[in-house]
Amino acid sequence: AREGFVVRFQGALHAWRNECRHVPVTLDWVENRFFSSDGCWIQCATHGALYDPATGLAVAGPPAGKHLHRLEVQVEDGRIVVHVPREQDA
């Protein structure tokens, strides 16, 4: 099974697979903590890579230029719903 997470950044929701693009390890440095200390970037706890929260683009670190895997997210009846692709689509 793979993990994902949702962030609200600049008022918009974004959902990502919880996996660094350098080496497939989870990003969170503490359970469900993804942002850098300044709150501007999603930061990989293992490698220090920085990702843009809105686009998933790695802007610094080993996977620079690669994107996190986006998950479809929407609000339905006031609830946040994430659509997870089937394994062969992931």
PDB file of C-alpha atoms in Angstrom:
ATOM      1  CA  ALA A   1       0.000   0.000   0.000  1.00  0.00           C
ATOM      2  CA  ARG A   2       1.130   3.547  -0.686  1.00  0.00           C
ATOM      3  CA  GLU A   3       0.480   6.646   1.362  1.00  0.00           C
ATOM      4  CA  GLY A   4      -0.719  10.012   0.213  1.00  0.00           C
ATOM      5  CA  PHE A   5      -1.296  13.388   1.815  1.00  0.00           C
ATOM      6  CA  VAL A   6      -3.265  16.568   1.281  1.00  0.00           C
ATOM      7  CA  VAL A   7      -2.028  20.091   1.929  1.00  0.00           C
ATOM      8  CA  ARG A   8      -3.764  23.419   1.786  1.00  0.00           C
ATOM      9  CA  PHE A   9      -1.360  25.919   0.268  1.00  0.00           C
ATOM     10  CA  GLN A  10      -2.298  29.504  -0.537  1.00  0.00           C
ATOM     11  CA  GLY A  11      -5.962  28.574  -0.132  1.00  0.00           C
ATOM     12  CA  ALA A  12      -5.958  25.608  -2.538  1.00  0.00           C
ATOM     13  CA  LEU A  13      -5.936  21.880  -1.814  1.00  0.00           C
ATOM     14  CA  HIS A  14      -3.224  19.695  -3.310  1.00  0.00           C
ATOM     15  CA  ALA A  15      -2.824  15.935  -2.883  1.00  0.00           C
ATOM     16  CA  TRP A  16       0.385  14.004  -3.445  1.00  0.00           C
ATOM     17  CA  ARG A  17       1.729  10.471  -3.097  1.00  0.00           C
ATOM     18  CA  ASN A  18       3.890  10.393   0.032  1.00  0.00           C
ATOM     19  CA  GLU A  19       7.046   9.371  -1.783  1.00  0.00           C
ATOM     20  CA  CYS A  20      10.269  11.224  -2.540  1.00  0.00           C
ATOM     21  CA  ARG A  21      11.215  11.222  -6.229  1.00  0.00           C
ATOM     22  CA  HIS A  22      14.892  10.585  -5.438  1.00  0.00           C
ATOM     23  CA  VAL A  23      14.480   7.336  -3.513  1.00  0.00           C
ATOM     24  CA  PRO A  24      11.030   5.880  -2.733  1.00  0.00           C
ATOM     25  CA  VAL A  25      10.821   6.820   0.960  1.00  0.00           C
ATOM     26  CA  THR A  26       8.068   8.764   2.695  1.00  0.00           C
ATOM     27  CA  LEU A  27       8.532  12.526   2.888  1.00  0.00           C
ATOM     28  CA  ASP A  28       7.206  13.363   6.348  1.00  0.00           C
ATOM     29  CA  TRP A  29       9.833  13.999   9.018  1.00  0.00           C
ATOM     30  CA  VAL A  30       7.299  13.423  11.788  1.00  0.00           C
ATOM     31  CA  GLU A  31       3.978  11.674  11.163  1.00  0.00           C
ATOM     32  CA  ASN A  32       1.956  13.969   8.881  1.00  0.00           C
ATOM     33  CA  ARG A  33       4.476  16.854   8.955  1.00  0.00           C
ATOM     34  CA  PHE A  34       5.532  17.802   5.447  1.00  0.00           C
ATOM     35  CA  PHE A  35       6.404  21.504   5.340  1.00  0.00           C
ATOM     36  CA  SER A  36       9.833  23.068   5.740  1.00  0.00           C
ATOM     37  CA  SER A  37      10.337  25.211   8.846  1.00  0.00           C
ATOM     38  CA  ASP A  38       9.444  28.369   6.892  1.00  0.00           C
ATOM     39  CA  GLY A  39       6.186  26.790   5.650  1.00  0.00           C
ATOM     40  CA  CYS A  40       7.052  27.428   1.995  1.00  0.00           C
ATOM     41  CA  TRP A  41       8.082  23.974   0.759  1.00  0.00           C
ATOM     42  CA  ILE A  42       7.252  20.306   1.115  1.00  0.00           C
ATOM     43  CA  GLN A  43      10.515  18.874   2.422  1.00  0.00           C
ATOM     44  CA  CYS A  44      11.809  15.310   2.279  1.00  0.00           C
ATOM     45  CA  ALA A  45      12.954  14.305   5.749  1.00  0.00           C
ATOM     46  CA  THR A  46      15.549  11.881   4.380  1.00  0.00           C
ATOM     47  CA  HIS A  47      17.270  13.927   1.672  1.00  0.00           C
ATOM     48  CA  GLY A  48      16.186  17.505   2.363  1.00  0.00           C
ATOM     49  CA  ALA A  49      14.729  17.866  -1.137  1.00  0.00           C
ATOM     50  CA  LEU A  50      12.302  20.781  -1.470  1.00  0.00           C
ATOM     51  CA  TYR A  51       9.104  20.550  -3.510  1.00  0.00           C
ATOM     52  CA  ASP A  52       6.711  23.302  -4.542  1.00  0.00           C
ATOM     53  CA  PRO A  53       3.447  22.564  -2.655  1.00  0.00           C
ATOM     54  CA  ALA A  54       1.282  23.739  -5.568  1.00  0.00           C
ATOM     55  CA  THR A  55       3.036  22.002  -8.470  1.00  0.00           C
ATOM     56  CA  GLY A  56       5.015  19.193  -6.798  1.00  0.00           C
ATOM     57  CA  LEU A  57       8.152  20.285  -8.658  1.00  0.00           C
ATOM     58  CA  ALA A  58      11.425  19.514  -6.858  1.00  0.00           C
ATOM     59  CA  VAL A  59      13.240  22.847  -6.703  1.00  0.00           C
ATOM     60  CA  ALA A  60      16.246  21.708  -4.644  1.00  0.00           C
ATOM     61  CA  GLY A  61      17.951  18.475  -3.693  1.00  0.00           C
ATOM     62  CA  PRO A  62      18.698  15.210  -5.495  1.00  0.00           C
ATOM     63  CA  PRO A  63      15.436  14.929  -7.495  1.00  0.00           C
ATOM     64  CA  ALA A  64      15.535  18.550  -8.777  1.00  0.00           C
ATOM     65  CA  GLY A  65      13.366  18.904 -11.852  1.00  0.00           C
ATOM     66  CA  LYS A  66      11.141  15.913 -11.074  1.00  0.00           C
ATOM     67  CA  HIS A  67       7.553  16.178  -9.802  1.00  0.00           C
ATOM     68  CA  LEU A  68       5.770  14.441  -6.962  1.00  0.00           C
ATOM     69  CA  HIS A  69       2.978  12.133  -8.108  1.00  0.00           C
ATOM     70  CA  ARG A  70      -0.248  14.161  -7.990  1.00  0.00           C
ATOM     71  CA  LEU A  71      -3.485  12.666  -6.680  1.00  0.00           C
ATOM     72  CA  GLU A  72      -6.852  14.043  -7.719  1.00  0.00           C
ATOM     73  CA  VAL A  73      -8.510  15.938  -4.860  1.00  0.00           C
ATOM     74  CA  GLN A  74     -11.847  17.710  -4.602  1.00  0.00           C
ATOM     75  CA  VAL A  75     -14.378  18.807  -2.043  1.00  0.00           C
ATOM     76  CA  GLU A  76     -17.673  16.918  -2.141  1.00  0.00           C
ATOM     77  CA  ASP A  77     -20.462  17.871   0.279  1.00  0.00           C
ATOM     78  CA  GLY A  78     -17.941  19.653   2.498  1.00  0.00           C
ATOM     79  CA  ARG A  79     -15.581  16.658   2.669  1.00  0.00           C
ATOM     80  CA  ILE A  80     -12.132  16.380   1.123  1.00  0.00           C
ATOM     81  CA  VAL A  81     -12.064  13.399  -1.237  1.00  0.00           C
ATOM     82  CA  VAL A  82      -8.896  12.030  -2.819  1.00  0.00           C
ATOM     83  CA  HIS A  83      -9.180   9.750  -5.830  1.00  0.00           C
ATOM     84  CA  VAL A  84      -6.412   7.173  -5.765  1.00  0.00           C
ATOM     85  CA  PRO A  85      -5.456   5.530  -9.065  1.00  0.00           C
ATOM     86  CA  ARG A  86      -5.470   1.769  -9.365  1.00  0.00           C
ATOM     87  CA  GLU A  87      -2.008   0.262  -8.769  1.00  0.00           C
ATOM     88  CA  GLN A  88      -1.302  -0.319 -12.460  1.00  0.00           C
ATOM     89  CA  ASP A  89      -2.081   3.374 -13.151  1.00  0.00           C
ATOM     90  CA  ALA A  90       0.106   4.680 -10.324  1.00  0.00           C
TER      91      ALA A  90
END
